[in-house]
mmCIF file of C-alpha atoms in Angstrom:
data_model
loop_
_atom_site.group_PDB
_atom_site.id
_atom_site.type_symbol
_atom_site.label_atom_id
_atom_site.label_comp_id
_atom_site.label_asym_id
_atom_site.label_seq_id
_atom_site.Cartn_x
_atom_site.Cartn_y
_atom_site.Cartn_z
ATOM 1 C CA MET L 464 53.798 276.536 8.984
ATOM 2 C CA GLN L 465 55.557 279.314 7.083
ATOM 3 C CA ARG L 466 55.527 277.216 3.880
ATOM 4 C CA LEU L 467 51.792 276.567 4.291
ATOM 5 C CA VAL L 468 51.080 280.273 4.690
ATOM 6 C CA GLU L 469 53.217 281.088 1.635
ATOM 7 C CA ASP L 470 51.405 278.430 -0.427
ATOM 8 C CA LEU L 471 48.005 279.759 0.633
ATOM 9 C CA LEU L 472 49.077 283.297 -0.287
ATOM 10 C CA VAL L 473 50.224 282.124 -3.730
ATOM 11 C CA LEU L 474 46.856 280.470 -4.348
ATOM 12 C CA ALA L 475 44.924 283.491 -3.063
ATOM 13 C CA ARG L 476 46.874 285.804 -5.362
ATOM 14 C CA HIS L 477 46.166 283.520 -8.313
ATOM 15 C CA ASP L 478 42.473 283.468 -7.490
ATOM 16 C CA ALA L 479 42.342 287.278 -7.237
ATOM 17 C CA ASP L 480 44.582 288.255 -10.166
ATOM 18 C CA ALA L 481 43.880 287.209 -13.737
ATOM 19 C CA SER L 482 46.936 288.930 -15.250
ATOM 20 C CA VAL L 483 49.691 286.747 -16.672
ATOM 21 C CA SER L 484 53.221 287.925 -17.374
ATOM 22 C CA THR L 485 54.406 287.471 -20.949
ATOM 23 C CA ASP L 486 58.137 288.024 -20.441
ATOM 24 C CA ALA L 487 60.465 285.714 -22.384
ATOM 25 C CA VAL L 488 62.078 283.335 -19.883
ATOM 26 C CA ASP L 489 64.760 280.680 -20.355
ATOM 27 C CA LEU L 490 63.002 277.791 -18.626
ATOM 28 C CA ASP L 491 66.092 275.573 -18.869
ATOM 29 C CA ASP L 492 68.062 277.999 -16.677
ATOM 30 C CA ILE L 493 65.312 277.928 -14.060
ATOM 31 C CA VAL L 494 65.014 274.141 -14.124
ATOM 32 C CA LEU L 495 68.768 273.608 -13.804
ATOM 33 C CA ARG L 496 68.962 276.062 -10.907
ATOM 34 C CA GLU L 497 66.102 274.290 -9.096
ATOM 35 C CA VAL L 498 67.722 270.901 -9.777
ATOM 36 C CA GLN L 499 70.885 272.211 -8.104
ATOM 37 C CA HIS L 500 68.915 273.373 -5.063
ATOM 38 C CA ALA L 501 67.068 270.049 -4.832
ATOM 39 C CA SER L 502 70.347 268.126 -5.141
ATOM 40 C CA GLU L 503 71.645 269.937 -2.080
ATOM 41 C CA ARG L 504 68.687 268.663 -0.011
ATOM 42 C CA THR L 505 68.641 264.980 -0.947
ATOM 43 C CA ALA L 506 70.878 261.942 -1.133
ATOM 44 C CA ALA L 507 69.006 260.806 -4.250
ATOM 45 C CA THR L 508 70.647 261.132 -7.639
ATOM 46 C CA ILE L 509 69.034 263.801 -9.817
ATOM 47 C CA ASP L 510 69.829 263.371 -13.504
ATOM 48 C CA ALA L 511 69.226 266.573 -15.474
ATOM 49 C CA GLY L 512 71.095 265.405 -18.574
ATOM 50 C CA GLY L 513 67.866 265.538 -20.565
ATOM 51 C CA VAL L 514 67.325 269.258 -19.967
ATOM 52 C CA SER L 515 67.653 271.181 -23.222
ATOM 53 C CA ALA L 516 67.028 274.805 -24.141
ATOM 54 C CA ALA L 517 63.438 275.975 -23.888
ATOM 55 C CA GLN L 518 62.207 279.539 -23.866
ATOM 56 C CA VAL L 519 58.670 280.298 -22.716
ATOM 57 C CA HIS L 520 56.634 283.388 -21.905
ATOM 58 C CA GLY L 521 55.678 283.888 -18.293
ATOM 59 C CA ASP L 522 56.673 285.106 -14.862
ATOM 60 C CA ALA L 523 60.128 283.834 -13.869
ATOM 61 C CA ARG L 524 59.205 283.629 -10.158
ATOM 62 C CA GLN L 525 56.115 281.570 -10.897
ATOM 63 C CA LEU L 526 58.099 279.264 -13.176
ATOM 64 C CA GLU L 527 60.686 278.835 -10.414
ATOM 65 C CA ARG L 528 57.876 277.860 -8.056
ATOM 66 C CA LEU L 529 56.515 275.393 -10.614
ATOM 67 C CA ALA L 530 59.878 273.661 -11.069
ATOM 68 C CA ARG L 531 60.603 273.730 -7.323
ATOM 69 C CA ASN L 532 57.246 272.169 -6.425
ATOM 70 C CA LEU L 533 57.648 269.362 -8.973
ATOM 71 C CA LEU L 534 61.166 268.616 -7.745
ATOM 72 C CA GLU L 535 60.234 268.779 -4.049
ATOM 73 C CA ASN L 536 57.435 266.319 -4.689
ATOM 74 C CA ALA L 537 59.816 263.956 -6.487
ATOM 75 C CA VAL L 538 62.415 264.263 -3.708
ATOM 76 C CA ARG L 539 59.743 263.460 -1.118
ATOM 77 C CA HIS L 540 58.683 260.257 -2.890
ATOM 78 C CA THR L 541 61.779 258.925 -4.630
ATOM 79 C CA ARG L 542 63.715 255.898 -3.499
ATOM 80 C CA ALA L 543 67.059 256.755 -5.101
ATOM 81 C CA ARG L 544 66.806 258.463 -8.498
ATOM 82 C CA ILE L 545 65.033 261.371 -10.169
ATOM 83 C CA GLU L 546 65.219 262.148 -13.869
ATOM 84 C CA VAL L 547 64.405 265.618 -15.187
ATOM 85 C CA THR L 548 63.909 266.345 -18.876
ATOM 86 C CA LEU L 549 62.974 269.535 -20.674
ATOM 87 C CA SER L 550 62.379 269.884 -24.372
ATOM 88 C CA ALA L 551 60.777 272.367 -26.742
ATOM 89 C CA ARG L 552 58.942 271.534 -29.925
ATOM 90 C CA ASP L 553 56.486 273.513 -32.035
ATOM 91 C CA GLY L 554 56.244 276.283 -29.445
ATOM 92 C CA VAL L 555 55.517 273.930 -26.527
ATOM 93 C CA ALA L 556 57.984 273.337 -23.692
ATOM 94 C CA THR L 557 57.611 269.959 -21.984
ATOM 95 C CA LEU L 558 59.073 269.458 -18.518
ATOM 96 C CA GLU L 559 59.038 265.933 -17.085
ATOM 97 C CA VAL L 560 60.054 264.917 -13.593
ATOM 98 C CA HIS L 561 60.312 261.169 -13.093
ATOM 99 C CA ASP L 562 61.080 259.528 -9.769
ATOM 100 C CA ASP L 563 61.452 255.880 -8.830
ATOM 101 C CA GLY L 564 59.043 256.044 -5.903
ATOM 102 C CA PRO L 565 56.014 253.843 -5.335
ATOM 103 C CA GLY L 566 53.793 255.706 -7.781
ATOM 104 C CA ILE L 567 50.227 256.908 -7.511
ATOM 105 C CA PRO L 568 47.193 254.671 -7.968
ATOM 106 C CA LEU L 569 45.408 255.365 -11.259
ATOM 107 C CA ALA L 570 42.272 256.488 -9.400
ATOM 108 C CA ASP L 571 44.234 259.238 -7.614
ATOM 109 C CA GLN L 572 46.369 260.522 -10.490
ATOM 110 C CA SER L 573 44.159 263.491 -11.332
ATOM 111 C CA ARG L 574 43.072 264.068 -7.734
ATOM 112 C CA VAL L 575 46.636 264.861 -6.535
ATOM 113 C CA PHE L 576 46.411 268.199 -8.365
ATOM 114 C CA GLU L 577 43.461 269.336 -6.237
ATOM 115 C CA ARG L 578 44.033 271.624 -3.255
ATOM 116 C CA PHE L 579 44.729 269.918 0.083
ATOM 117 C CA THR L 580 44.858 266.432 -1.428
ATOM 118 C CA ARG L 581 47.259 264.135 0.413
ATOM 119 C CA LEU L 582 47.379 260.439 -0.211
ATOM 120 C CA ASP L 583 47.615 258.125 2.804
ATOM 121 C CA ASP L 584 51.339 257.343 2.432
ATOM 122 C CA ALA L 585 52.178 261.077 2.364
ATOM 123 C CA ARG L 586 50.470 261.965 5.646
ATOM 124 C CA GLY L 587 53.503 261.850 7.934
ATOM 125 C CA ARG L 588 54.096 265.104 9.809
ATOM 126 C CA ASN L 589 57.781 265.181 8.900
ATOM 127 C CA SER L 590 57.600 264.065 5.284
ATOM 128 C CA GLY L 591 54.142 264.973 3.998
ATOM 129 C CA GLY L 592 53.175 268.413 2.806
ATOM 130 C CA ALA L 593 49.877 270.246 3.116
ATOM 131 C CA GLY L 594 48.636 269.040 -0.261
ATOM 132 C CA LEU L 595 49.165 272.367 -2.025
ATOM 133 C CA GLY L 596 52.373 271.918 -4.054
ATOM 134 C CA LEU L 597 50.885 270.128 -7.043
ATOM 135 C CA ALA L 598 47.728 272.273 -6.869
ATOM 136 C CA ILE L 599 49.951 275.332 -7.238
ATOM 137 C CA VAL L 600 51.690 273.701 -10.217
ATOM 138 C CA ARG L 601 48.324 273.056 -11.868
ATOM 139 C CA ASP L 602 47.105 276.612 -11.191
ATOM 140 C CA LEU L 603 50.316 278.207 -12.484
ATOM 141 C CA LEU L 604 50.152 276.182 -15.676
ATOM 142 C CA ALA L 605 46.426 276.754 -16.200
ATOM 143 C CA ARG L 606 46.949 280.520 -15.919
ATOM 144 C CA ALA L 607 49.686 280.326 -18.558
ATOM 145 C CA GLY L 608 47.706 278.075 -20.914
ATOM 146 C CA GLY L 609 49.648 274.951 -19.965
ATOM 147 C CA THR L 610 48.783 271.551 -18.576
ATOM 148 C CA VAL L 611 50.126 269.081 -16.033
ATOM 149 C CA ALA L 612 49.421 265.373 -15.683
ATOM 150 C CA ILE L 613 50.757 262.141 -14.330
ATOM 151 C CA THR L 614 51.618 260.072 -17.381
ATOM 152 C CA ALA L 615 52.370 256.425 -17.929
ATOM 153 C CA GLY L 616 56.052 255.787 -18.277
ATOM 154 C CA GLU L 617 58.763 253.416 -17.207
ATOM 155 C CA SER L 618 57.514 253.738 -13.649
ATOM 156 C CA PRO L 619 54.139 254.749 -12.273
ATOM 157 C CA TRP L 620 55.249 258.271 -11.366
ATOM 158 C CA ARG L 621 56.106 260.683 -14.163
ATOM 159 C CA THR L 622 54.818 264.225 -13.943
ATOM 160 C CA ARG L 623 54.559 265.973 -17.290
ATOM 161 C CA ALA L 624 54.027 269.742 -17.551
ATOM 162 C CA GLU L 625 53.508 271.470 -20.873
ATOM 163 C CA LEU L 626 53.722 275.211 -21.377
ATOM 164 C CA ARG L 627 53.457 277.402 -24.467
#
């Protein structure tokens, strides 16, 4: 319940406040720290060997939330392995979180970023969230001029976030 209230407060603040922090932030440090935290909460292997240096402009706390939400979602749906990559090219940082879970049907791949969207297999009380984590990711990125999408890859579930 506390997590739901916190998520709702984050969304309400985003809706009410149009300001965006422009501090220089080492996104790789944030991602690696969140990978460490996620590794402590799962038996799955999390491979962060593809994380390279990437500096972006934004709010460090919001970027932590972005990385945490992507990783928590992957942990919730993975079978055994998660791969995290981060790269920077031409002023764009690209963060990808890939898990080996069952994937998302093509028809639902954009819908999972809407508020309160939960797919049928994620509805368990103990394992499913409130349907706000990926909506928060999308809102955080949109406010910073970035994007998030499910992309085709080696498995059906690869979340790709891009941030300038």
